[in-house]
Amino acid sequence: MTKDHQTVKPAIAGAPPQHLSGGLHVAGQSRFVVDEPRPAGMLFAKLLASPYARARIISIDTAKAAALPGVAAVLTHRDVPGANQIGHAVRDEPLFPSDETAFAGQPVALVAAESEAIAAAAVGMIAVKYQELEPVLTIAQALKQDLLYAPERRIERGDVDQALAKADHVIEGTVASGGQEHFYLETQACRAVPGEDNEIVLYSATQSTAEVQEIAARVLGLSSNDITVDVRRLGGAFGGKERAATIWACLAALACRKTRRPVELRLERIEDMAWTGKRHPYESTYQAGFTRDGKLTAYAVELNANGGAYTDLSMAILERSMLHADNAYHIPNARIVGRACRTNLPPNTAFRGFGAPQGIFVIERVMERIARTLGKDPLDVRTLNAYREGEATPYGQPVDEACHPELLDRLQRNAQYDRLRGEVAGFNASHRTLKRGIGVVPVKFGISFTTAFLNQASALLWVYTDGTVSLSHGGVEMGQEVNTKVAQVAAAELGISLDRIRVESANTKRVGNASPTAASTGSDLNGSAAREAAGQIRQRLAPVAARLLKEKHGIKVSEDRLAFANDRICDPRHPDKPIPFAELVHEAYVNRVDLGAHGFYATPGVHFDRAAGQGRPFHYFVFGCALALMEVDLVSGNSRIIDAHIVHETASSLNPEIDQGQIAGAFIQGYGWATFEEVVHDAKGRYLAVTPSTYKIPTIRDLPETFAIEMVERPRKCSSVFGSKGIGEPPLIYGEAAWFGIKDAIESLADHKSEADLAFPATPEAVVLAAEKLKG
Amino acid sequence: MANAMQTVGIAFFLNGREVAANVTPGQTALQLLRGQFGLTGTKEGCNEGDCGACTVAIGRWDGGGREFRYRAHTSCLVPAARLHGTHVITIEGLGIPENLHPIQRAFLDSHATQCGFCTPGFIMSLFCLYARNPDPSRAQIGEALEGNLCRCTGYESIFRAAASIAGVAGQILPPYHEPVAQALAGFDRRLSFAEAPLPQGAEPMDYHRPETLERLFDLLWRIGDCERYRIIAGGTDVVVDANVKRLRFRHLVDIAGIPGLSEIRGTDRGVSVGALATLTDVTEHRLVSAKLPLLRAVVSRMASLQVRNSGTLAGNLATASPIGDAATAALALDATLVLATKMGERRVPAGSFFKGYRRTELCAHELITAIEFPEQDGPWDFRKSAKRGAVDISSVCTAMTARLDGSKVAAIRIACGGAAATPVLLAGAAAAVLGRELAPAAIEQAAQAAAAEVAPIDDVRGSRQFRSALVRNHVVEHLSKLL
């Protein structure tokens, strides 16, 4: 274990700190991109989007739009000075299409004008001639035409075919899961402001400062050091601003470069929902063999993702699906195949969970079917198959500190599972149109970017002579409170109070080459980098402190025994004779000690061989499980969640209040995905639910009556900064428990003898149709 | 003047201070607050009243000047001109980080803010709740906040924050409330109209606020073509059309200044609801609770509180959505619409009002002035099926009123929205049980008849097959209530 893995909790006194920006948020003073005062002469950009999912562009006539008074520029693919290419991992995505559109909603032209109204009017004057082509929209169509983003990927262990042949029971099936709209409250936005020379500052609502910088420079034919990306905070992102923010930033940058004026590009809600990619829908097939006791012996699964129009992050997302196809279960013989399909939907992209929820959903279906086949309780089957300490995943990584049997046991106790089962049976016997059911889902989630080199981060820390601190790091604050956690780490390392620290905006000039704030790694990576930076300062301050203690108080103490705490530095044997932090800093300054530090962190030991499908892609795993008690109204098909119980191992949480907020928020988001959030498109590939009046996310009325979250806090060897663990994504998967609860409720109609054919998400329509089918 | 546009001079109080502004006819309160006044704490999340991020409190004297009420409104749906003579409180008017309002403090202490974008809207909704009700129930908190979307917290911390605001009854209204309320008691300034150069690319639009029905009809006569104007009662439909569908109207005719239209009053037979009565007025009125429980049940589940505070019952009927919940109630309750033109009034039964997809009996220059409901006198039932339980447009909504003679059905009306181009009465289903003893077989027959007589629409809120199933299920449940 390296130093970073030590499980010492930071010495932060009192209750967990509040949200670092909380006071500003509740007072309405926190600023998002479009809240900043407008720079003089700013233009507003609006986009013309392709009405067709796939069409040949025959001509684009911008003359009339350009002639409208108040229009500063009308831009198309012809106006891109650098490369018309915004792909990142794979370079397959143009800023503007030049010959063929690839999805409905793809920007074809941009207008920059003195007002949004003028820009919108001018967009209406652009004449584009298209020749409509037949789009590919579904996974089935893409597979038939062999439209894959890369050859299929494989992870294999053991001899699956032989194990299937030998198994007591074999089941097979197909499983589909739906897309999901991010519905961050702040829509996509960027302001581009020109500087002197070739400089442009992009105030972009992005999770990926370095990517926006790199690609904007490429598109404009400039260098990375011409472009500055600055992000103070995002109004939610959930993955939807990781890759998918780049295009809007590049468009704003292009308009700025062409007009040499500040430009604001902000999507309206309806544009954002109609044009941007979503969570990947999956269609998968499986074969599973198991013993008469219910132990899974063989699992062959093919995971097929609908990637949309460009590669985007689809290959990485598919990879995470494959690496989570086992979820919490040891599978001696496994064959995991993954395919990412090219279709003409907006490029599907990162969304909290990043493919893991889809991969996990398939094996959870298998667990339920094993239980039904054998007449066992699904919870028992899950516990039976759960990883034990030391067992390895199909890709060869040992599951250290595996604890699902224990966590599931805690869940059973917390929810009083046996009593609850009895109550549900009683309820169902006495109700005609209301039925209840229970769903349980355990989650094992690997933390790290599976692209190993992304697991690095930097921080820049300045201590000023008054004892206050400016802290920059590569993470983007988007409500997950990475800033609060990173500040806590630096404060603990320096022994100062949080209010001495100002966390600055994420800015490529202060922290370059930052990995996206994603994969639940924000606090691990940036917190570790900040700790490293703060440690350097501490080391430089220590000799000064030792000298001061001697001079002022006559105390002789070696540098490595000094205690930094409560804004003071002292010899722990003489806590009554400290040096105030501000005094120490000032003394260091006049003695020409460097008070600035750049910290760097790279996660040790992570690697993954894609060709072999083997390696140690994850720094550690997060473990937890959830139970949902659902009630279904068979008249309307509406379901409601009555109780939610969650047991989640947080290790040594940096801030339990933040972690609880992440768990609750992710659970409800996953619940929405599993129930009534439905992404639908028409036969021409146009999204139909593109406003919140048609696409419904959960409201406060969806809060369960009992929402019991147990955070299991304990020291774990496999963890990150100060013994903490990442938190953002794993709890989203708990939402699948709601789907299983609904299915369980419907199956009470046939006394749990046969399986309900319930679609995912379990919309009211899906519920009514499944119930009717089951009743025959 | 060809290149001129109209501006409307308004005066109102904003966070305790009197302010004046020249607004344009199509401008929303949200645009005014964020733009001219730089109050960016009020956020734009959807621009159609569905997310609540732009929620502000609008205070005015209510109920004929008896009480000064602050109500939550989604400012994206409020025409800026409508702020005239009100007191608008935004998040900036409650507290600052160094001196937080108790509701803001509760949010901070409960960790009820994550990204922060939705937070001001939630706090303003709660402000309006607590300003009137210092000890709300869990359900009342839910009602106050169901129109505010949050994508980060899962609402758990927000609910805790909302429920923790106790013992602060005297500290909810800001200190400037009282003097502003007094100042507005005698507020009778007129709107002033002026002209300004038409911005490039903009189309001219005029805002009118006639103060009598006569002047309204004169105005409509002068405008002529019905395509050239839209009437604004609550504005929740017209402003969405402007914001999201980008429809432009040459004339916006605001009828809010016409006296008498907002009244809910008792009549010989029941209750009359004026054209300007908001959906909230309907749910809160004691006559509606006492005599029209079905109407109250239906309206309570329409939209969010913010939208009910703006939207009107008459507007929901006039827009003639195939799934308009109010229309379903009006049909089941055998309501009569009072329609007026320059020539006078006529009364049209709800059953004859809806003519086709978004088409009604309303003629050129005609206005709904009131809806008359006969008092309910028998069993009733209402069911709304929507994708999401709270704040959602119905997939299918049905309402039943009946009268029993012993165990026989003496009279019955079953209305249904979402199952045809207009809300309809299910005559076949009614006929199947009328005059009969109710028994499971008869109910089943009625349900079959209902499914057979509707031709449901097929859209994002539900397939034809699903809607047919819902109609059948609803009818079974309604009739089972009579057993």
mmCIF file of C-alpha atoms in Angstrom, chain A residues 248-441:
data_model
loop_
_atom_site.group_PDB
_atom_site.id
_atom_site.type_symbol
_atom_site.label_atom_id
_atom_site.label_comp_id
_atom_site.label_asym_id
_atom_site.label_seq_id
_atom_site.Cartn_x
_atom_site.Cartn_y
_atom_site.Cartn_z
ATOM 1 C CA TRP A 248 -21.008 23.555 -28.227
ATOM 2 C CA ALA A 249 -17.758 24.980 -26.910
ATOM 3 C CA CYS A 250 -16.108 24.515 -30.308
ATOM 4 C CA LEU A 251 -19.046 26.159 -32.072
ATOM 5 C CA ALA A 252 -18.890 29.159 -29.755
ATOM 6 C CA ALA A 253 -15.131 29.314 -30.204
ATOM 7 C CA LEU A 254 -15.482 29.239 -33.979
ATOM 8 C CA ALA A 255 -18.028 32.070 -33.947
ATOM 9 C CA CYS A 256 -15.780 34.061 -31.622
ATOM 10 C CA ARG A 257 -12.754 33.509 -33.836
ATOM 11 C CA LYS A 258 -14.663 34.550 -36.937
ATOM 12 C CA THR A 259 -16.226 37.688 -35.463
ATOM 13 C CA ARG A 260 -13.531 38.569 -32.917
ATOM 14 C CA ARG A 261 -16.331 39.262 -30.493
ATOM 15 C CA PRO A 262 -17.594 37.451 -27.406
ATOM 16 C CA VAL A 263 -20.211 34.853 -28.313
ATOM 17 C CA GLU A 264 -22.696 33.009 -26.130
ATOM 18 C CA LEU A 265 -24.165 29.712 -27.244
ATOM 19 C CA ARG A 266 -26.775 28.221 -24.958
ATOM 20 C CA LEU A 267 -29.147 25.458 -25.907
ATOM 21 C CA GLU A 268 -32.792 25.847 -25.108
ATOM 22 C CA ARG A 269 -34.214 22.898 -23.206
ATOM 23 C CA ILE A 270 -36.040 21.557 -26.229
ATOM 24 C CA GLU A 271 -32.869 21.782 -28.325
ATOM 25 C CA ASP A 272 -30.793 20.120 -25.650
ATOM 26 C CA MET A 273 -33.223 17.226 -25.296
ATOM 27 C CA ALA A 274 -33.766 16.776 -29.034
ATOM 28 C CA TRP A 275 -30.156 17.066 -30.164
ATOM 29 C CA THR A 276 -27.899 15.567 -27.513
ATOM 30 C CA GLY A 277 -26.998 11.924 -26.891
ATOM 31 C CA LYS A 278 -28.300 9.924 -23.962
ATOM 32 C CA ARG A 279 -27.613 6.795 -21.967
ATOM 33 C CA HIS A 280 -27.027 3.866 -24.329
ATOM 34 C CA PRO A 281 -29.969 1.543 -24.867
ATOM 35 C CA TYR A 282 -28.816 -2.098 -24.763
ATOM 36 C CA GLU A 283 -30.110 -5.329 -26.186
ATOM 37 C CA SER A 284 -28.372 -8.387 -24.875
ATOM 38 C CA THR A 285 -28.643 -12.147 -25.015
ATOM 39 C CA TYR A 286 -27.423 -14.651 -22.483
ATOM 40 C CA GLN A 287 -27.077 -18.314 -21.642
ATOM 41 C CA ALA A 288 -26.543 -19.316 -18.044
ATOM 42 C CA GLY A 289 -25.834 -22.671 -16.472
ATOM 43 C CA PHE A 290 -26.243 -23.355 -12.767
ATOM 44 C CA THR A 291 -26.297 -26.145 -10.221
ATOM 45 C CA ARG A 292 -29.407 -27.498 -8.566
ATOM 46 C CA ASP A 293 -28.447 -25.372 -5.546
ATOM 47 C CA GLY A 294 -28.493 -22.249 -7.638
ATOM 48 C CA LYS A 295 -24.781 -21.665 -8.053
ATOM 49 C CA LEU A 296 -23.969 -20.058 -11.387
ATOM 50 C CA THR A 297 -21.345 -22.149 -13.187
ATOM 51 C CA ALA A 298 -21.379 -20.709 -16.690
ATOM 52 C CA TYR A 299 -22.438 -17.405 -18.164
ATOM 53 C CA ALA A 300 -22.252 -16.419 -21.811
ATOM 54 C CA VAL A 301 -23.513 -12.939 -22.532
ATOM 55 C CA GLU A 302 -23.512 -10.692 -25.574
ATOM 56 C CA LEU A 303 -23.954 -7.026 -24.749
ATOM 57 C CA ASN A 304 -25.038 -4.804 -27.635
ATOM 58 C CA ALA A 305 -25.079 -1.039 -27.206
ATOM 59 C CA ASN A 306 -26.790 1.501 -29.424
ATOM 60 C CA GLY A 307 -23.946 3.959 -29.848
ATOM 61 C CA GLY A 308 -25.669 6.564 -31.985
ATOM 62 C CA ALA A 309 -24.040 8.489 -34.782
ATOM 63 C CA TYR A 310 -20.391 8.784 -33.713
ATOM 64 C CA THR A 311 -18.040 6.727 -31.584
ATOM 65 C CA ASP A 312 -17.982 9.299 -28.779
ATOM 66 C CA LEU A 313 -17.323 7.305 -25.588
ATOM 67 C CA SER A 314 -19.195 4.204 -26.728
ATOM 68 C CA MET A 315 -16.189 1.876 -26.666
ATOM 69 C CA ALA A 316 -15.252 2.863 -23.126
ATOM 70 C CA ILE A 317 -18.857 2.573 -22.036
ATOM 71 C CA LEU A 318 -19.145 -0.848 -23.627
ATOM 72 C CA GLU A 319 -15.935 -1.868 -21.881
ATOM 73 C CA ARG A 320 -17.338 -0.885 -18.501
ATOM 74 C CA SER A 321 -20.503 -2.868 -19.274
ATOM 75 C CA MET A 322 -18.371 -5.908 -19.958
ATOM 76 C CA LEU A 323 -16.270 -5.365 -16.835
ATOM 77 C CA HIS A 324 -19.499 -5.255 -14.819
ATOM 78 C CA ALA A 325 -21.274 -8.135 -16.524
ATOM 79 C CA ASP A 326 -20.398 -10.244 -13.464
ATOM 80 C CA ASN A 327 -21.700 -7.600 -11.023
ATOM 81 C CA ALA A 328 -21.310 -9.056 -7.530
ATOM 82 C CA TYR A 329 -21.091 -12.690 -8.538
ATOM 83 C CA HIS A 330 -18.304 -15.170 -8.971
ATOM 84 C CA ILE A 331 -18.638 -16.951 -12.308
ATOM 85 C CA PRO A 332 -16.167 -19.792 -12.879
ATOM 86 C CA ASN A 333 -16.774 -19.921 -16.615
ATOM 87 C CA ALA A 334 -17.644 -16.745 -18.401
ATOM 88 C CA ARG A 335 -17.703 -15.410 -21.937
ATOM 89 C CA ILE A 336 -18.542 -11.747 -22.233
ATOM 90 C CA VAL A 337 -18.922 -10.305 -25.708
ATOM 91 C CA GLY A 338 -19.536 -6.628 -26.398
ATOM 92 C CA ARG A 339 -20.576 -4.708 -29.499
ATOM 93 C CA ALA A 340 -21.139 -0.992 -29.984
ATOM 94 C CA CYS A 341 -23.493 -0.283 -32.856
ATOM 95 C CA ARG A 342 -23.413 2.694 -35.182
ATOM 96 C CA THR A 343 -26.857 4.168 -35.725
ATOM 97 C CA ASN A 344 -28.340 7.506 -36.740
ATOM 98 C CA LEU A 345 -29.418 8.678 -33.315
ATOM 99 C CA PRO A 346 -27.597 11.559 -31.597
ATOM 100 C CA PRO A 347 -24.280 10.098 -30.361
ATOM 101 C CA ASN A 348 -25.084 8.320 -27.126
ATOM 102 C CA THR A 349 -22.677 9.251 -24.413
ATOM 103 C CA ALA A 350 -21.541 9.012 -20.816
ATOM 104 C CA PHE A 351 -24.286 8.844 -18.207
ATOM 105 C CA ARG A 352 -23.670 8.121 -14.533
ATOM 106 C CA GLY A 353 -22.779 4.443 -14.358
ATOM 107 C CA PHE A 354 -21.187 4.525 -17.809
ATOM 108 C CA GLY A 355 -22.471 1.183 -19.106
ATOM 109 C CA ALA A 356 -22.243 -0.660 -15.812
ATOM 110 C CA PRO A 357 -25.986 -0.361 -15.064
ATOM 111 C CA GLN A 358 -26.801 -2.000 -18.395
ATOM 112 C CA GLY A 359 -24.330 -4.846 -17.924
ATOM 113 C CA ILE A 360 -25.449 -5.439 -14.360
ATOM 114 C CA PHE A 361 -29.108 -5.485 -15.305
ATOM 115 C CA VAL A 362 -28.592 -8.580 -17.451
ATOM 116 C CA ILE A 363 -27.020 -10.737 -14.765
ATOM 117 C CA GLU A 364 -29.570 -9.551 -12.230
ATOM 118 C CA ARG A 365 -32.263 -10.862 -14.556
ATOM 119 C CA VAL A 366 -30.377 -14.150 -14.597
ATOM 120 C CA MET A 367 -30.292 -14.287 -10.777
ATOM 121 C CA GLU A 368 -34.049 -13.814 -10.663
ATOM 122 C CA ARG A 369 -34.606 -16.558 -13.211
ATOM 123 C CA ILE A 370 -32.359 -18.965 -11.358
ATOM 124 C CA ALA A 371 -34.431 -18.335 -8.251
ATOM 125 C CA ARG A 372 -37.689 -18.870 -10.112
ATOM 126 C CA THR A 373 -36.419 -22.027 -11.760
ATOM 127 C CA LEU A 374 -35.459 -23.524 -8.423
ATOM 128 C CA GLY A 375 -38.306 -22.037 -6.378
ATOM 129 C CA LYS A 376 -35.839 -20.160 -4.190
ATOM 130 C CA ASP A 377 -35.853 -16.627 -2.865
ATOM 131 C CA PRO A 378 -33.862 -14.379 -5.243
ATOM 132 C CA LEU A 379 -32.054 -12.845 -2.298
ATOM 133 C CA ASP A 380 -30.728 -16.251 -1.266
ATOM 134 C CA VAL A 381 -29.530 -16.951 -4.796
ATOM 135 C CA ARG A 382 -27.739 -13.613 -4.875
ATOM 136 C CA THR A 383 -26.049 -14.254 -1.567
ATOM 137 C CA LEU A 384 -25.031 -17.743 -2.633
ATOM 138 C CA ASN A 385 -23.317 -16.462 -5.762
ATOM 139 C CA ALA A 386 -21.729 -13.353 -4.263
ATOM 140 C CA TYR A 387 -17.953 -12.978 -4.443
ATOM 141 C CA ARG A 388 -16.004 -14.215 -1.477
ATOM 142 C CA GLU A 389 -12.689 -12.660 -0.462
ATOM 143 C CA GLY A 390 -9.967 -13.444 -2.969
ATOM 144 C CA GLU A 391 -12.149 -14.753 -5.786
ATOM 145 C CA ALA A 392 -11.282 -13.109 -9.050
ATOM 146 C CA THR A 393 -13.390 -11.474 -11.748
ATOM 147 C CA PRO A 394 -13.549 -12.968 -15.251
ATOM 148 C CA TYR A 395 -10.903 -10.413 -16.279
ATOM 149 C CA GLY A 396 -8.597 -11.628 -13.548
ATOM 150 C CA GLN A 397 -8.772 -8.931 -10.892
ATOM 151 C CA PRO A 398 -9.174 -10.339 -7.380
ATOM 152 C CA VAL A 399 -12.133 -8.909 -5.515
ATOM 153 C CA ASP A 400 -10.305 -7.809 -2.401
ATOM 154 C CA GLU A 401 -12.314 -7.076 0.711
ATOM 155 C CA ALA A 402 -15.413 -8.589 -0.937
ATOM 156 C CA CYS A 403 -18.294 -8.227 1.493
ATOM 157 C CA HIS A 404 -21.606 -8.802 -0.240
ATOM 158 C CA PRO A 405 -22.799 -11.719 1.909
ATOM 159 C CA GLU A 406 -22.412 -9.456 4.924
ATOM 160 C CA LEU A 407 -23.979 -6.392 3.257
ATOM 161 C CA LEU A 408 -26.937 -8.405 1.997
ATOM 162 C CA ASP A 409 -27.378 -9.715 5.491
ATOM 163 C CA ARG A 410 -27.434 -6.192 6.872
ATOM 164 C CA LEU A 411 -29.970 -5.247 4.211
ATOM 165 C CA GLN A 412 -32.206 -8.161 5.182
ATOM 166 C CA ARG A 413 -32.073 -7.097 8.803
ATOM 167 C CA ASN A 414 -32.623 -3.405 8.108
ATOM 168 C CA ALA A 415 -35.643 -4.104 5.932
ATOM 169 C CA GLN A 416 -36.876 -6.979 8.136
ATOM 170 C CA TYR A 417 -37.003 -8.956 4.955
ATOM 171 C CA ASP A 418 -38.876 -12.060 6.085
ATOM 172 C CA ARG A 419 -41.570 -10.046 7.810
ATOM 173 C CA LEU A 420 -41.810 -7.790 4.764
ATOM 174 C CA ARG A 421 -42.261 -10.784 2.447
ATOM 175 C CA GLY A 422 -45.118 -11.946 4.637
ATOM 176 C CA GLU A 423 -46.717 -8.523 4.678
ATOM 177 C CA VAL A 424 -46.489 -8.234 0.912
ATOM 178 C CA ALA A 425 -48.119 -11.627 0.436
ATOM 179 C CA GLY A 426 -50.894 -10.606 2.806
ATOM 180 C CA PHE A 427 -51.375 -7.289 1.042
ATOM 181 C CA ASN A 428 -51.582 -8.923 -2.355
ATOM 182 C CA ALA A 429 -54.107 -11.480 -1.162
ATOM 183 C CA SER A 430 -56.408 -8.736 0.082
ATOM 184 C CA HIS A 431 -56.106 -6.242 -2.787
ATOM 185 C CA ARG A 432 -57.585 -6.604 -6.234
ATOM 186 C CA THR A 433 -55.961 -3.800 -8.201
ATOM 187 C CA LEU A 434 -53.029 -2.833 -5.994
ATOM 188 C CA LYS A 435 -50.104 -5.239 -5.818
ATOM 189 C CA ARG A 436 -46.837 -4.999 -3.999
ATOM 190 C CA GLY A 437 -43.448 -6.456 -4.713
ATOM 191 C CA ILE A 438 -39.875 -6.439 -3.499
ATOM 192 C CA GLY A 439 -36.747 -5.937 -5.560
ATOM 193 C CA VAL A 440 -33.165 -6.372 -4.399
ATOM 194 C CA VAL A 441 -29.997 -5.451 -6.250
#
